[in-house]
XYZ file of C-alpha atoms in Angstrom:
534
model
C 0.000 0.000 0.000
C 2.866 2.351 0.821
C 4.496 1.680 -2.555
C 1.195 2.200 -4.406
C 0.511 5.508 -2.660
C 4.041 6.868 -3.148
C 3.853 10.160 -4.959
C 0.235 10.785 -3.934
C -0.772 14.022 -2.287
C -2.023 14.008 1.303
C -5.564 14.703 0.061
C -5.459 11.590 -2.133
C -4.086 9.476 0.725
C -6.863 10.696 3.013
C -9.458 9.912 0.347
C -7.981 6.416 -0.024
C -8.171 5.900 3.731
C -11.763 7.144 3.886
C -12.740 4.907 0.951
C -11.176 1.821 2.552
C -12.788 2.615 5.881
C -16.165 3.118 4.193
C -15.755 -0.199 2.356
C -14.947 -2.064 5.558
C -17.782 -0.331 7.369
C -20.116 -1.215 4.499
C -19.139 -4.885 4.677
C -19.739 -4.985 8.395
C -23.028 -3.139 8.138
C -24.203 -5.298 5.236
C -23.710 -8.457 7.265
C -25.423 -6.927 10.272
C -28.323 -5.582 8.223
C -28.689 -8.912 6.457
C -28.982 -10.668 9.803
C -31.448 -8.099 11.120
C -33.543 -8.289 7.955
C -33.559 -12.070 8.112
C -34.654 -11.916 11.731
C -37.366 -9.378 10.954
C -38.534 -11.338 7.908
C -38.667 -14.596 9.862
C -40.426 -13.116 12.878
C -43.014 -11.376 10.696
C -43.653 -14.517 8.657
C -43.840 -16.702 11.756
C -46.238 -14.235 13.392
C -48.579 -14.456 10.388
C -48.302 -18.210 10.206
C -48.940 -18.565 13.960
C -52.193 -16.657 13.591
C -53.130 -18.901 10.686
C -52.052 -21.958 12.679
C -54.342 -20.890 15.500
C -57.314 -20.853 13.110
C -56.213 -24.164 11.610
C -55.930 -25.706 15.096
C -59.439 -24.476 15.882
C -60.667 -26.098 12.667
C -58.745 -29.287 13.474
C -60.270 -29.350 16.962
C -63.767 -28.982 15.517
C -63.092 -31.757 13.003
C -61.645 -33.977 15.743
C -64.809 -33.620 17.821
C -66.849 -34.377 14.709
C -64.984 -37.576 13.890
C -64.501 -38.734 17.486
C -64.763 -42.547 17.895
C -67.819 -42.258 20.155
C -69.788 -40.410 17.496
C -68.642 -42.711 14.741
C -69.772 -45.817 16.677
C -73.211 -44.371 17.197
C -73.479 -42.889 13.710
C -75.672 -45.713 12.446
C -78.066 -45.586 15.431
C -78.134 -41.834 16.069
C -76.828 -39.890 13.077
C -78.626 -36.795 14.317
C -76.152 -36.474 17.191
C -73.477 -35.477 14.599
C -75.405 -32.501 13.286
C -74.249 -30.089 15.992
C -70.492 -31.033 15.702
C -70.949 -30.852 11.944
C -72.312 -27.318 12.206
C -69.384 -26.303 14.437
C -66.893 -27.805 11.977
C -68.587 -25.983 9.104
C -68.459 -22.714 11.062
C -64.762 -23.269 11.884
C -64.039 -23.989 8.211
C -65.917 -20.842 7.222
C -63.967 -18.780 9.770
C -60.698 -20.219 8.526
C -61.693 -19.409 4.949
C -62.539 -15.840 5.971
C -59.158 -15.488 7.724
C -57.402 -16.665 4.577
C -59.360 -14.265 2.405
C -58.717 -11.318 4.706
C -55.658 -9.467 3.328
C -52.860 -9.001 5.885
C -50.315 -6.213 5.352
C -46.866 -7.565 4.726
C -47.784 -11.101 3.643
C -46.450 -10.526 0.140
C -43.293 -8.852 1.481
C -42.603 -11.763 3.819
C -43.165 -14.433 1.165
C -46.378 -15.877 2.686
C -48.217 -17.848 -0.009
C -51.717 -19.025 1.034
C -52.758 -20.762 -2.182
C -52.180 -24.259 -0.781
C -54.106 -23.429 2.401
C -56.955 -22.047 0.324
C -57.064 -25.258 -1.712
C -57.042 -27.388 1.457
C -59.721 -25.187 3.019
C -61.879 -25.722 -0.074
C -61.272 -29.462 0.122
C -62.229 -29.492 3.826
C -65.438 -27.588 3.080
C -66.183 -30.101 0.341
C -65.506 -32.935 2.798
C -67.884 -31.364 5.317
C -70.567 -31.072 2.619
C -70.053 -34.724 1.648
C -70.365 -35.739 5.296
C -73.533 -33.672 5.637
C -74.983 -35.341 2.565
C -74.151 -38.800 3.916
C -75.760 -37.947 7.268
C -78.860 -36.729 5.440
C -79.114 -40.089 3.693
C -78.750 -41.884 7.011
C -81.473 -39.830 8.664
C -83.918 -40.031 5.740
C -85.644 -43.308 6.862
C -85.958 -41.971 10.411
C -87.658 -38.858 9.175
C -90.178 -40.822 7.108
C -88.442 -40.147 3.861
C -87.427 -42.570 1.219
C -83.806 -43.573 0.944
C -81.885 -42.831 -2.217
C -81.491 -46.289 -3.795
C -78.903 -45.032 -6.256
C -76.488 -44.426 -3.473
C -74.479 -47.183 -1.942
C -74.341 -47.717 1.765
C -74.810 -44.207 3.349
C -72.967 -45.288 6.477
C -69.921 -46.266 4.516
C -70.089 -42.940 2.664
C -70.291 -41.058 5.944
C -67.348 -42.972 7.393
C -65.291 -42.317 4.249
C -66.187 -38.635 4.416
C -65.104 -38.490 8.078
C -61.812 -40.176 7.335
C -61.131 -37.841 4.426
C -62.112 -34.815 6.504
C -59.767 -35.823 9.294
C -56.946 -36.493 6.841
C -57.403 -33.164 5.025
C -57.541 -31.167 8.266
C -54.375 -32.897 9.416
C -52.712 -32.077 6.065
C -53.705 -28.438 6.510
C -52.116 -28.281 9.936
C -49.027 -30.143 8.768
C -48.674 -27.790 5.797
C -48.615 -24.789 8.122
C -46.132 -26.538 10.421
C -43.882 -27.363 7.470
C -43.947 -23.740 6.324
C -43.016 -22.607 9.845
C -40.169 -25.107 9.989
C -38.970 -24.014 6.570
C -39.029 -20.379 7.627
C -37.107 -21.113 10.810
C -34.541 -23.132 8.858
C -34.214 -20.335 6.289
C -33.723 -17.855 9.108
C -31.052 -20.112 10.601
C -29.299 -20.312 7.233
C -29.435 -16.542 6.819
C -28.135 -16.133 10.347
C -25.222 -18.467 9.633
C -24.562 -16.693 6.340
C -24.541 -13.367 8.161
C -22.043 -14.761 10.635
C -19.871 -16.084 7.813
C -19.962 -12.635 6.243
C -19.630 -10.585 9.411
C -16.807 -12.507 11.099
C -14.401 -12.549 8.103
C -15.378 -8.980 7.262
C -14.602 -7.870 10.809
C -11.346 -9.836 10.810
C -10.263 -8.453 7.457
C -11.454 -5.037 8.576
C -9.314 -5.168 11.709
C -6.210 -6.179 9.739
C -6.970 -3.600 7.066
C -7.517 -0.949 9.718
C -4.203 -1.865 11.339
C -2.469 -1.678 7.949
C -4.211 1.593 7.194
C -3.091 3.071 10.514
C 0.452 1.884 9.868
C 0.367 3.348 6.362
C -0.956 6.655 7.664
C 1.769 6.653 10.298
C 4.307 6.214 7.521
C 2.580 8.706 5.186
C 1.873 11.507 7.632
C 3.318 11.034 11.110
C 6.816 9.880 10.091
C 7.368 12.863 7.742
C 6.068 15.241 10.420
C 8.410 13.678 12.977
C 11.381 13.838 10.596
C 10.488 17.425 9.750
C 10.281 18.357 13.418
C 13.575 16.642 14.296
C 15.341 18.220 11.324
C 14.079 21.710 12.159
C 15.062 21.242 15.814
C 18.529 20.098 14.745
C 18.966 23.085 12.453
C 17.676 25.412 15.170
C 20.352 23.922 17.432
C 23.062 25.254 15.125
C 23.657 22.429 12.625
C 23.198 24.562 9.522
C 24.708 21.865 7.267
C 21.873 19.450 8.042
C 19.235 18.967 5.348
C 15.765 17.514 5.650
C 15.379 14.137 3.916
C 11.689 13.383 3.364
C 10.646 11.183 0.430
C 6.887 10.959 0.940
C 6.102 12.418 -2.482
C 3.477 14.786 -1.088
C 3.230 18.250 0.446
C 5.615 17.201 3.228
C 8.366 16.529 0.692
C 7.612 19.835 -1.057
C 7.867 21.593 2.302
C 11.197 19.878 3.033
C 12.574 20.831 -0.398
C 11.492 24.444 0.091
C 12.954 24.471 3.595
C 16.263 23.034 2.337
C 16.370 25.648 -0.402
C 15.721 28.362 2.168
C 18.456 26.951 4.418
C 20.924 26.905 1.529
C 20.214 30.566 0.871
C 20.433 31.384 4.571
C 23.673 29.433 4.915
C 25.106 31.206 1.898
C 24.053 34.534 3.393
C 25.468 33.508 6.769
C 28.776 32.466 5.192
C 28.898 35.686 3.213
C 28.242 37.691 6.384
C 30.989 35.782 8.198
C 33.343 36.450 5.318
C 32.430 40.124 5.337
C 32.976 40.317 9.094
C 36.364 38.631 8.708
C 37.244 40.930 5.816
C 36.160 43.985 7.778
C 38.180 42.813 10.756
C 41.266 42.335 8.597
C 40.553 45.675 6.941
C 40.350 47.416 10.313
C 43.596 45.838 11.476
C 45.254 46.686 8.179
C 43.936 50.243 8.318
C 45.342 50.702 11.804
C 48.658 49.255 10.685
C 48.714 51.410 7.586
C 47.908 54.501 9.601
C 50.677 53.724 12.060
C 53.087 52.914 9.251
C 52.079 56.108 7.460
C 52.839 58.303 10.456
C 56.038 56.404 11.122
C 57.061 56.509 7.464
C 56.538 60.251 7.254
C 58.704 60.859 10.305
C 61.390 58.337 9.401
C 61.614 59.478 5.796
C 61.865 63.113 6.838
C 64.514 62.415 9.461
C 66.812 60.115 7.471
C 66.335 61.489 3.983
C 68.715 64.426 4.503
C 71.489 62.316 6.140
C 71.204 59.770 3.337
C 71.451 62.545 0.779
C 74.556 63.878 2.515
C 76.120 60.391 2.595
C 75.401 59.863 -1.073
C 76.771 63.315 -1.981
C 79.911 62.789 0.073
C 80.433 59.336 -1.442
C 80.157 60.774 -4.956
C 82.554 63.608 -4.099
C 85.013 61.201 -2.498
C 84.864 58.940 -5.542
C 85.568 61.901 -7.837
C 88.517 63.033 -5.737
C 89.805 59.442 -5.584
C 89.771 59.245 -9.373
C 91.650 62.526 -9.596
C 94.272 61.216 -7.141
C 94.422 57.797 -8.768
C 97.809 58.562 -10.233
C 99.306 59.235 -6.851
C 98.191 55.851 -5.383
C 100.972 53.361 -5.930
C 99.056 50.179 -5.018
C 96.338 49.280 -7.599
C 94.723 46.747 -5.268
C 94.029 49.387 -2.631
C 92.592 51.703 -5.251
C 90.166 48.979 -6.392
C 89.108 48.311 -2.818
C 88.447 52.011 -2.221
C 86.429 52.265 -5.410
C 84.407 49.134 -4.618
C 83.557 50.301 -1.121
C 82.633 53.768 -2.312
C 80.439 52.290 -5.047
C 78.747 50.058 -2.480
C 78.107 53.071 -0.229
C 76.517 54.892 -3.151
C 74.290 51.961 -4.134
C 73.013 51.381 -0.630
C 72.525 55.102 -0.063
C 70.430 55.425 -3.226
C 68.572 52.271 -2.246
C 67.750 53.776 1.149
C 66.723 56.968 -0.609
C 64.355 54.969 -2.821
C 62.842 53.382 0.265
C 62.302 56.747 1.885
C 60.712 58.060 -1.307
C 58.278 55.153 -1.267
C 57.578 55.768 2.399
C 56.825 59.392 1.656
C 54.593 58.446 -1.257
C 52.835 55.910 0.953
C 52.331 58.374 3.779
C 50.978 61.127 1.557
C 48.449 59.063 -0.405
C 46.555 62.079 -1.722
C 43.851 62.053 -4.334
C 45.081 62.485 -7.900
C 43.288 63.762 -10.958
C 41.323 61.002 -12.722
C 40.057 60.682 -16.239
C 38.769 58.120 -18.721
C 41.800 55.908 -19.187
C 42.299 53.276 -21.881
C 43.447 50.332 -19.773
C 44.295 48.209 -22.829
C 46.752 50.801 -24.168
C 48.144 51.384 -20.661
C 48.832 47.661 -20.187
C 50.471 47.488 -23.612
C 52.805 50.374 -22.723
C 53.770 48.654 -19.456
C 54.617 45.409 -21.270
C 56.578 47.299 -23.909
C 58.668 48.933 -21.205
C 59.120 45.689 -19.240
C 60.605 43.878 -22.248
C 63.896 45.688 -21.679
C 64.187 44.725 -18.008
C 66.769 42.069 -17.051
C 64.121 39.958 -15.296
C 62.275 39.581 -18.630
C 65.073 37.651 -20.293
C 63.938 34.257 -21.723
C 60.352 34.869 -20.593
C 57.227 35.375 -22.638
C 54.623 38.120 -22.096
C 51.138 37.991 -23.663
C 48.434 40.673 -23.678
C 44.806 39.636 -24.209
C 42.738 42.752 -24.858
C 40.099 42.061 -27.548
C 38.704 45.598 -27.469
C 39.471 48.937 -25.824
C 38.580 48.961 -22.140
C 38.235 52.266 -20.303
C 38.230 53.043 -16.592
C 37.853 56.185 -14.498
C 41.365 56.355 -13.061
C 44.631 58.209 -12.748
C 46.815 56.824 -15.559
C 50.134 57.229 -13.726
C 48.943 55.481 -10.571
C 47.315 52.598 -12.467
C 50.441 52.276 -14.595
C 52.468 52.046 -11.385
C 50.152 49.275 -10.115
C 50.313 47.279 -13.366
C 54.085 47.696 -13.584
C 54.489 46.502 -10.008
C 52.350 43.404 -10.681
C 54.205 42.656 -13.931
C 57.661 43.004 -12.348
C 56.661 40.815 -9.382
C 55.320 38.178 -11.780
C 58.493 38.229 -13.885
C 60.664 37.881 -10.790
C 58.655 34.863 -9.607
C 59.141 32.925 -12.888
C 62.079 30.938 -14.163
C 63.316 31.037 -17.750
C 60.654 29.818 -20.174
C 57.778 31.122 -18.060
C 54.760 32.901 -19.497
C 53.111 36.058 -18.202
C 49.552 36.708 -19.407
C 47.825 40.054 -18.934
C 44.068 40.046 -19.651
C 42.063 43.244 -19.940
C 38.279 43.090 -20.346
C 35.046 44.831 -19.469
C 32.712 43.255 -16.894
C 29.532 45.263 -16.522
C 30.380 48.639 -15.013
C 33.923 47.564 -14.138
C 37.211 47.267 -15.996
C 39.186 44.156 -15.079
C 42.950 43.611 -15.285
C 44.179 40.074 -14.696
C 47.910 39.334 -14.351
C 48.605 35.597 -14.473
C 52.043 33.999 -14.237
C 53.497 30.492 -14.196
C 55.825 31.212 -11.307
C 56.417 29.703 -7.894
C 52.903 30.391 -6.600
C 51.841 31.237 -3.055
C 50.651 29.349 -0.014
C 47.722 30.400 2.166
C 49.881 32.286 4.671
C 51.382 34.341 1.855
C 47.946 35.077 0.408
C 46.681 36.312 3.763
C 49.622 38.729 4.239
C 50.463 39.637 0.656
C 49.227 43.242 1.008
C 50.758 43.858 4.447
C 53.469 46.573 4.688
C 57.054 45.295 4.444
C 55.874 41.735 3.690
C 57.838 40.235 0.805
C 58.609 36.823 -0.641
C 60.830 38.165 -3.426
C 63.304 35.501 -4.534
C 65.995 38.115 -5.294
C 65.830 39.564 -1.781
C 65.782 43.120 -3.150
C 62.136 43.906 -2.464
C 60.999 46.399 0.154
C 57.582 44.880 0.807
C 55.815 48.161 0.002
C 54.993 47.705 -3.699
C 51.813 45.665 -3.242
C 50.823 47.712 -0.197
C 51.023 50.922 -2.223
C 49.181 49.214 -5.120
C 46.478 48.123 -2.709
C 46.156 51.698 -1.396
C 45.900 53.103 -4.935
C 43.189 50.637 -6.006
C 41.219 51.310 -2.827
C 41.390 55.048 -3.405
C 39.983 54.432 -6.897
C 37.018 52.564 -5.381
C 38.154 49.277 -6.886
C 39.293 45.858 -5.721
C 42.483 43.857 -5.935
C 42.693 40.188 -5.064
C 45.312 37.466 -5.247
C 44.798 33.808 -6.045
C 47.078 30.782 -6.151
C 46.464 27.054 -6.000
C 49.626 26.585 -3.985
C 53.377 26.367 -4.298
C 54.524 25.789 -7.863
C 51.096 26.538 -9.387
C 51.609 30.148 -10.392
C 49.698 33.197 -9.206
C 46.925 35.436 -10.474
C 46.294 39.045 -9.438
C 42.943 40.555 -10.421
C 42.281 44.301 -10.376
C 38.786 45.749 -10.803
C 38.288 49.449 -11.457
C 35.085 51.452 -11.928
C 34.358 52.206 -15.565
C 32.613 55.489 -14.701
C 33.208 58.255 -12.215
C 32.021 57.399 -8.703
C 32.208 59.186 -5.405
C 35.060 57.793 -3.360
C 36.073 58.461 0.190
C 39.490 58.605 1.665
C 38.207 56.696 4.647
C 39.331 53.131 4.298
C 36.225 51.637 5.913
C 33.949 53.104 3.221
C 35.773 51.426 0.351
C 35.431 47.836 -0.889
C 37.674 45.359 0.856
C 39.900 43.315 -1.462
C 39.188 39.604 -1.224
C 42.064 37.202 -0.768
C 41.347 34.082 -2.735
C 42.637 30.889 -1.191
């Protein structure tokens, strides 16, 4: 039954249950009604036959008195003594005939057929008339009349008439008794048939009712219980749990809708968690950047002048050393002096470059923006990077099917793209490929820098935009390039994100810039937070 009803709606299952219950109830009621009708039919028929039997017994009693042995023995000597019993028998026969002819309501409905009784009543009346005629013949000589010579012995005729009358009255009574017995037997058969119908019907009905209750428990109560347990489990915090109801009805539809709602809620919950984590990292980064900015401004201002003096003095000393080169007798010492002075100059200019970046980082002012062709800008960056030493034996590809414009400061965006390109080239070995993709996505311009370099692990991805964080293989990086790039993209109201499958899988940096002018704020919290792909 459960397999047949699978896929039915609850309304159809309820209709099936009601139909089965009505069928079982109908079987039980039919057996009961059949027994009651049989009882009513039998009682009504027996009641009518008992009334008829009473009249027949009265007739039989009158006939018995008429044909009593004492009267028969004295019939020849005193036939007149039989006239009074004969009159009573005739009156009883007439009363019985009248009772038969009187219509009784319900006789036809109860199957009472009185044709045989009417025939026997007519025969009894005929027998009484024959007996009366025989008695008349017997009394004729006594009354001075002449006997009918054409008739045989009147006494023998009277005796034969009495015997026939007694036999016919007995047949009448026996006929009524037989009909009563037949009715009682028929009632007994109907009663047994009703039992044979009612008992199996009740037994089958009980089993069917038990199966129906079990099916309804499986159809309705089990899904409700599973639904309740699943909702309670989800309410307890297990958001990954899903309702599994396969009833094929409204309960399953409700579970599917609830699971769909939970998937959307879980997605929203995960997105909110991610946003909270991003905002937390953004707040920490903003505090760090603010601290670094103040520190960078002070440090750069304080050490920039001494570094400039060191570099100037080193250059002047190198020039004087070259002028006095002829007066130095030992060439080895001259080479050592020149090497050390050159090293002082390189490191001084390197420190000066760091301080310049610190100053640029600390200032971070808004620059003039305009509609900028990002495709042409990327092409110019790649053209300039071809001459760098890190580009030797490496391939660079630009994929820009059509011009892509963004509302940006060309110099700052060029600085960002150049920084990403140089970092990618430094991360690749000879034979590597750098791919720069520029395309339009809705109201944003997208720049994607993909390399086949060493890749990044999760820890690197989480800290890639932190100040002074670097994984440069050459060891010459300051750790400020990506931080400054991140600041520039944020100030443009865009996003920058990094992605890598892991060590040795290469890296991809994606920059998104607004295609049209938007209102931006210098407050870091009001700008989109770059997402770190892991």
